[in-house]
Amino acid sequence: MGSVYGDWLKQKRREAGLTQQDLANAAVMTRSHIAHIEAGRRIPSREDARRLDQALNTGNVLSSFLPEDDTAVADRFTDALKFEQQATMIQEFASSLVPGIFQTERYARAVMRTAFPPWSEEECDRLVVTRLQRSNILTDPLTPIVWALLDESVLRRPVGGPGVMAEQIMHLVRLVENERVRVHVLALGLGAHPLMSGMMTLMSFEDQPPVAYSEALSVSKVHDSPAVVQRLQNAYSLALSDALPLKESLALMRATAKEYGHHD
């Protein structure tokens, strides 16, 4: 979503002498949602845009000039990171790498070393620290609720070598055993599934519409179109229905860590 739309909304709100809370009350929305739209981080639904037009007496301008539904949010991962920190529920899917919030230091460093052109040691150190800091959201014992759906290839690809993988998988096992996260594995024997083309994160909030973040080779997007988010949520639910149950997923992770050399 471009900033022009949000800037125009802010201008019209101020011309009307309204605070963000005043506009939120008049349009039956939350103040934080108004703030995200004005900052260019969110796209209002068509119904939200209609109510904004009505509250601001702007005809149908906000409804008529909605940005394209599948437009990426500016500063893609920066905004995704902000949403991750605000979310009350996070649902991860990964097809090839352990999601960032679960990565151990050695695993994260091994991933960073695959960059091309290569990063300097200083840059690699900075990125590893940033990635490890993301796991701070798991220090709260209850919030956010976190589910992970992993293709079995995530466990089978020896990123960093056997020792690194054993450590990484057992970190996931401990998170599950501590009931902090749920991890379900999509077995390789399943074959094709709806999410196999990339990675995805679904994020839900207490007072904002949900968003999704998707990533493929050199391309990443934050999606806040209700239709797009709903489609991705449905694909996640369909894939989850084919995944191994929690106990079987945990057993598979333990067995795979043992194959890499882990011993209880």
C-alpha positions as semicolon CSV with decimal commas, in nm:
position;residue;x (nm);y (nm);z (nm)
1;M;0,000;0,000;0,000
2;G;0,141;0,334;-0,098
3;S;0,172;0,618;0,155
4;V;-0,043;0,856;-0,056
5;Y;-0,364;0,685;0,054
6;G;-0,273;0,700;0,423
7;D;-0,148;1,059;0,397
8;W;-0,474;1,167;0,231
9;L;-0,678;1,000;0,505
10;K;-0,472;1,176;0,771
11;Q;-0,516;1,513;0,596
12;K;-0,894;1,475;0,573
13;R;-0,916;1,362;0,936
14;R;-0,722;1,667;1,053
15;E;-0,925;1,901;0,834
16;A;-1,236;1,761;1,004
17;G;-1,079;1,837;1,343
18;L;-1,084;1,471;1,449
19;T;-0,834;1,269;1,646
20;Q;-0,763;0,910;1,542
21;Q;-0,986;0,796;1,829
22;D;-1,267;1,031;1,717
23;L;-1,251;0,888;1,366
24;A;-1,232;0,533;1,498
25;N;-1,547;0,590;1,703
26;A;-1,734;0,745;1,409
27;A;-1,630;0,471;1,165
28;V;-1,674;0,184;1,416
29;M;-1,306;0,084;1,398
30;T;-1,014;0,073;1,641
31;R;-0,773;0,364;1,683
32;S;-0,475;0,136;1,614
33;H;-0,628;0,028;1,282
34;I;-0,669;0,394;1,182
35;A;-0,305;0,455;1,278
36;H;-0,184;0,162;1,065
37;I;-0,382;0,283;0,762
38;E;-0,248;0,637;0,795
39;A;0,108;0,507;0,830
40;G;0,073;0,303;0,510
41;R;0,096;-0,033;0,687
42;R;-0,261;-0,153;0,634
43;I;-0,532;-0,152;0,368
44;P;-0,888;-0,098;0,493
45;S;-1,153;-0,343;0,384
46;R;-1,414;-0,206;0,145
47;E;-1,663;-0,184;0,431
48;D;-1,410;0,004;0,647
49;A;-1,340;0,243;0,358
50;R;-1,713;0,303;0,312
51;R;-1,753;0,390;0,681
52;L;-1,447;0,618;0,668
53;D;-1,596;0,802;0,370
54;Q;-1,921;0,840;0,560
55;A;-1,750;0,961;0,879
56;L;-1,537;1,215;0,690
57;N;-1,805;1,316;0,438
58;T;-1,566;1,241;0,151
59;G;-1,821;1,088;-0,085
60;N;-1,679;0,758;-0,207
61;V;-1,317;0,863;-0,251
62;L;-1,165;0,626;0,005
63;S;-1,379;0,342;-0,128
64;S;-1,302;0,411;-0,493
65;F;-0,927;0,450;-0,462
66;L;-0,843;0,151;-0,244
67;P;-0,495;0,015;-0,333
68;E;-0,478;-0,322;-0,503
69;D;-0,570;-0,605;-0,268
70;D;-0,239;-0,791;-0,297
71;T;-0,008;-0,494;-0,256
72;A;0,289;-0,549;-0,030
73;V;0,342;-0,328;0,270
74;A;0,642;-0,097;0,241
75;D;0,961;-0,206;0,421
76;R;0,837;-0,561;0,397
77;F;1,010;-0,756;0,670
78;T;1,047;-0,455;0,898
79;D;0,669;-0,428;0,910
80;A;0,630;-0,805;0,938
81;L;0,857;-0,794;1,242
82;K;0,643;-0,523;1,401
83;F;0,331;-0,731;1,345
84;E;0,505;-1,037;1,489
85;Q;0,576;-0,845;1,810
86;Q;0,212;-0,730;1,837
87;A;0,041;-1,058;1,751
88;T;-0,164;-1,259;1,997
89;M;-0,144;-1,569;1,777
90;I;0,124;-1,671;1,526
91;Q;0,092;-1,965;1,286
92;E;0,414;-2,049;1,105
93;F;0,468;-2,267;0,800
94;A;0,816;-2,358;0,674
95;S;0,912;-2,572;0,377
96;S;1,292;-2,574;0,400
97;L;1,425;-2,386;0,705
98;V;1,330;-2,366;1,071
99;P;1,127;-2,043;1,124
100;G;1,332;-1,755;1,257
101;I;1,171;-1,729;1,602
102;F;1,276;-2,090;1,675
103;Q;1,632;-2,079;1,542
104;T;1,930;-2,149;1,766
105;E;2,241;-1,934;1,734
106;R;2,447;-2,196;1,547
107;Y;2,160;-2,278;1,311
108;A;2,094;-1,908;1,239
109;R;2,463;-1,848;1,171
110;A;2,473;-2,143;0,930
111;V;2,175;-1,998;0,744
112;M;2,336;-1,652;0,727
113;R;2,650;-1,800;0,574
114;T;2,455;-1,914;0,268
115;A;2,395;-1,553;0,160
116;F;2,526;-1,445;-0,180
117;P;2,709;-1,215;-0,208
118;P;2,849;-1,322;0,130
119;W;2,801;-1,099;0,435
120;S;3,095;-0,979;0,640
121;E;3,145;-1,136;0,983
122;E;3,026;-0,812;1,143
123;E;2,707;-0,805;0,936
124;C;2,648;-1,174;1,000
125;D;2,689;-1,120;1,375
126;R;2,440;-0,833;1,368
127;L;2,181;-1,035;1,178
128;V;2,220;-1,337;1,405
129;V;2,164;-1,120;1,714
130;T;1,855;-0,965;1,555
131;R;1,717;-1,306;1,470
132;L;1,778;-1,442;1,820
133;Q;1,607;-1,140;1,972
134;R;1,289;-1,237;1,787
135;S;1,259;-1,541;2,013
136;N;1,199;-1,306;2,307
137;I;0,829;-1,322;2,223
138;L;0,839;-1,678;2,358
139;T;0,954;-1,571;2,705
140;D;0,595;-1,493;2,802
141;P;0,446;-1,831;2,899
142;L;0,108;-1,765;2,738
143;T;0,115;-1,492;2,473
144;P;0,140;-1,509;2,179
145;I;-0,005;-1,851;2,103
146;V;0,238;-2,007;1,854
147;W;0,182;-2,297;1,618
148;A;0,434;-2,425;1,366
149;L;0,365;-2,644;1,064
150;L;0,691;-2,785;0,927
151;D;0,754;-2,980;0,611
152;E;0,962;-3,284;0,709
153;S;1,234;-3,157;0,475
154;V;1,303;-2,885;0,735
155;L;1,420;-3,162;0,970
156;R;1,602;-3,363;0,705
157;R;1,815;-3,084;0,555
158;P;2,141;-3,084;0,759
159;V;2,188;-2,707;0,789
160;G;2,522;-2,650;0,963
161;G;2,590;-3,022;0,998
162;P;2,464;-3,302;1,225
163;G;2,557;-3,136;1,556
164;V;2,381;-2,811;1,469
165;M;2,071;-2,995;1,351
166;A;2,052;-3,216;1,659
167;E;2,071;-2,907;1,880
168;Q;1,813;-2,720;1,671
169;I;1,561;-3,003;1,663
170;M;1,592;-3,064;2,037
171;H;1,528;-2,694;2,094
172;L;1,198;-2,741;1,910
173;V;1,127;-3,053;2,112
174;R;1,176;-2,865;2,440
175;L;0,945;-2,585;2,330
176;V;0,676;-2,844;2,256
177;E;0,735;-3,036;2,578
178;N;0,708;-2,713;2,777
179;E;0,374;-2,655;2,604
180;R;0,494;-2,317;2,479
181;V;0,438;-2,400;2,112
182;R;0,270;-2,667;1,902
183;V;0,467;-2,820;1,616
184;H;0,312;-3,043;1,351
185;V;0,513;-3,211;1,077
186;L;0,398;-3,270;0,720
187;A;0,554;-3,606;0,639
188;L;0,751;-3,640;0,316
189;G;0,534;-3,938;0,225
190;L;0,235;-3,707;0,199
191;G;0,358;-3,575;-0,134
192;A;0,231;-3,241;-0,262
193;H;0,042;-3,006;-0,030
194;P;-0,107;-2,654;-0,060
195;L;0,184;-2,468;0,105
196;M;0,487;-2,633;-0,048
197;S;0,591;-2,338;-0,266
198;G;0,732;-2,119;0,012
199;M;0,708;-2,011;0,375
200;M;0,426;-1,823;0,544
201;T;0,331;-1,666;0,875
202;L;-0,027;-1,592;0,979
203;M;-0,067;-1,333;1,255
204;S;-0,380;-1,248;1,454
205;F;-0,430;-0,954;1,690
206;E;-0,653;-0,848;1,975
207;D;-0,790;-0,534;1,809
208;Q;-0,677;-0,545;1,445
209;P;-0,760;-0,755;1,139
210;P;-0,522;-1,048;1,077
211;V;-0,228;-1,028;0,836
212;A;-0,010;-1,282;0,657
213;Y;0,356;-1,272;0,561
214;S;0,484;-1,488;0,277
215;E;0,836;-1,541;0,151
216;A;1,000;-1,706;-0,148
217;L;1,336;-1,659;-0,321
218;S;1,421;-1,286;-0,302
219;V;1,051;-1,198;-0,270
220;S;0,858;-1,127;0,049
221;K;0,520;-0,969;0,112
222;V;0,295;-0,864;0,395
223;H;-0,067;-0,928;0,296
224;D;-0,349;-0,742;0,470
225;S;-0,625;-0,782;0,213
226;P;-0,903;-0,973;0,395
227;A;-0,963;-1,192;0,088
228;V;-0,594;-1,283;0,051
229;V;-0,547;-1,349;0,423
230;Q;-0,857;-1,570;0,429
231;R;-0,728;-1,767;0,130
232;L;-0,393;-1,825;0,301
233;Q;-0,562;-1,920;0,627
234;N;-0,771;-2,177;0,442
235;A;-0,460;-2,322;0,274
236;Y;-0,288;-2,345;0,614
237;S;-0,589;-2,523;0,766
238;L;-0,601;-2,768;0,476
239;A;-0,230;-2,851;0,509
240;L;-0,258;-2,878;0,888
241;S;-0,535;-3,136;0,849
242;D;-0,284;-3,362;0,666
243;A;-0,002;-3,314;0,920
244;L;0,105;-3,564;1,185
245;P;-0,062;-3,525;1,526
246;L;0,139;-3,346;1,796
247;K;0,265;-3,661;1,970
248;E;0,367;-3,826;1,643
249;S;0,538;-3,506;1,530
250;L;0,728;-3,491;1,858
251;A;0,833;-3,855;1,822
252;L;0,956;-3,791;1,467
253;M;1,158;-3,489;1,580
254;R;1,319;-3,689;1,860
255;A;1,401;-3,976;1,625
256;T;1,551;-3,738;1,368
257;A;1,764;-3,563;1,634
258;K;1,890;-3,908;1,738
259;E;1,986;-3,983;1,378
260;Y;2,191;-3,662;1,382
261;G;2,373;-3,786;1,691
262;H;2,170;-3,653;1,983
263;H;2,162;-3,876;2,292
264;D;1,927;-3,821;2,586
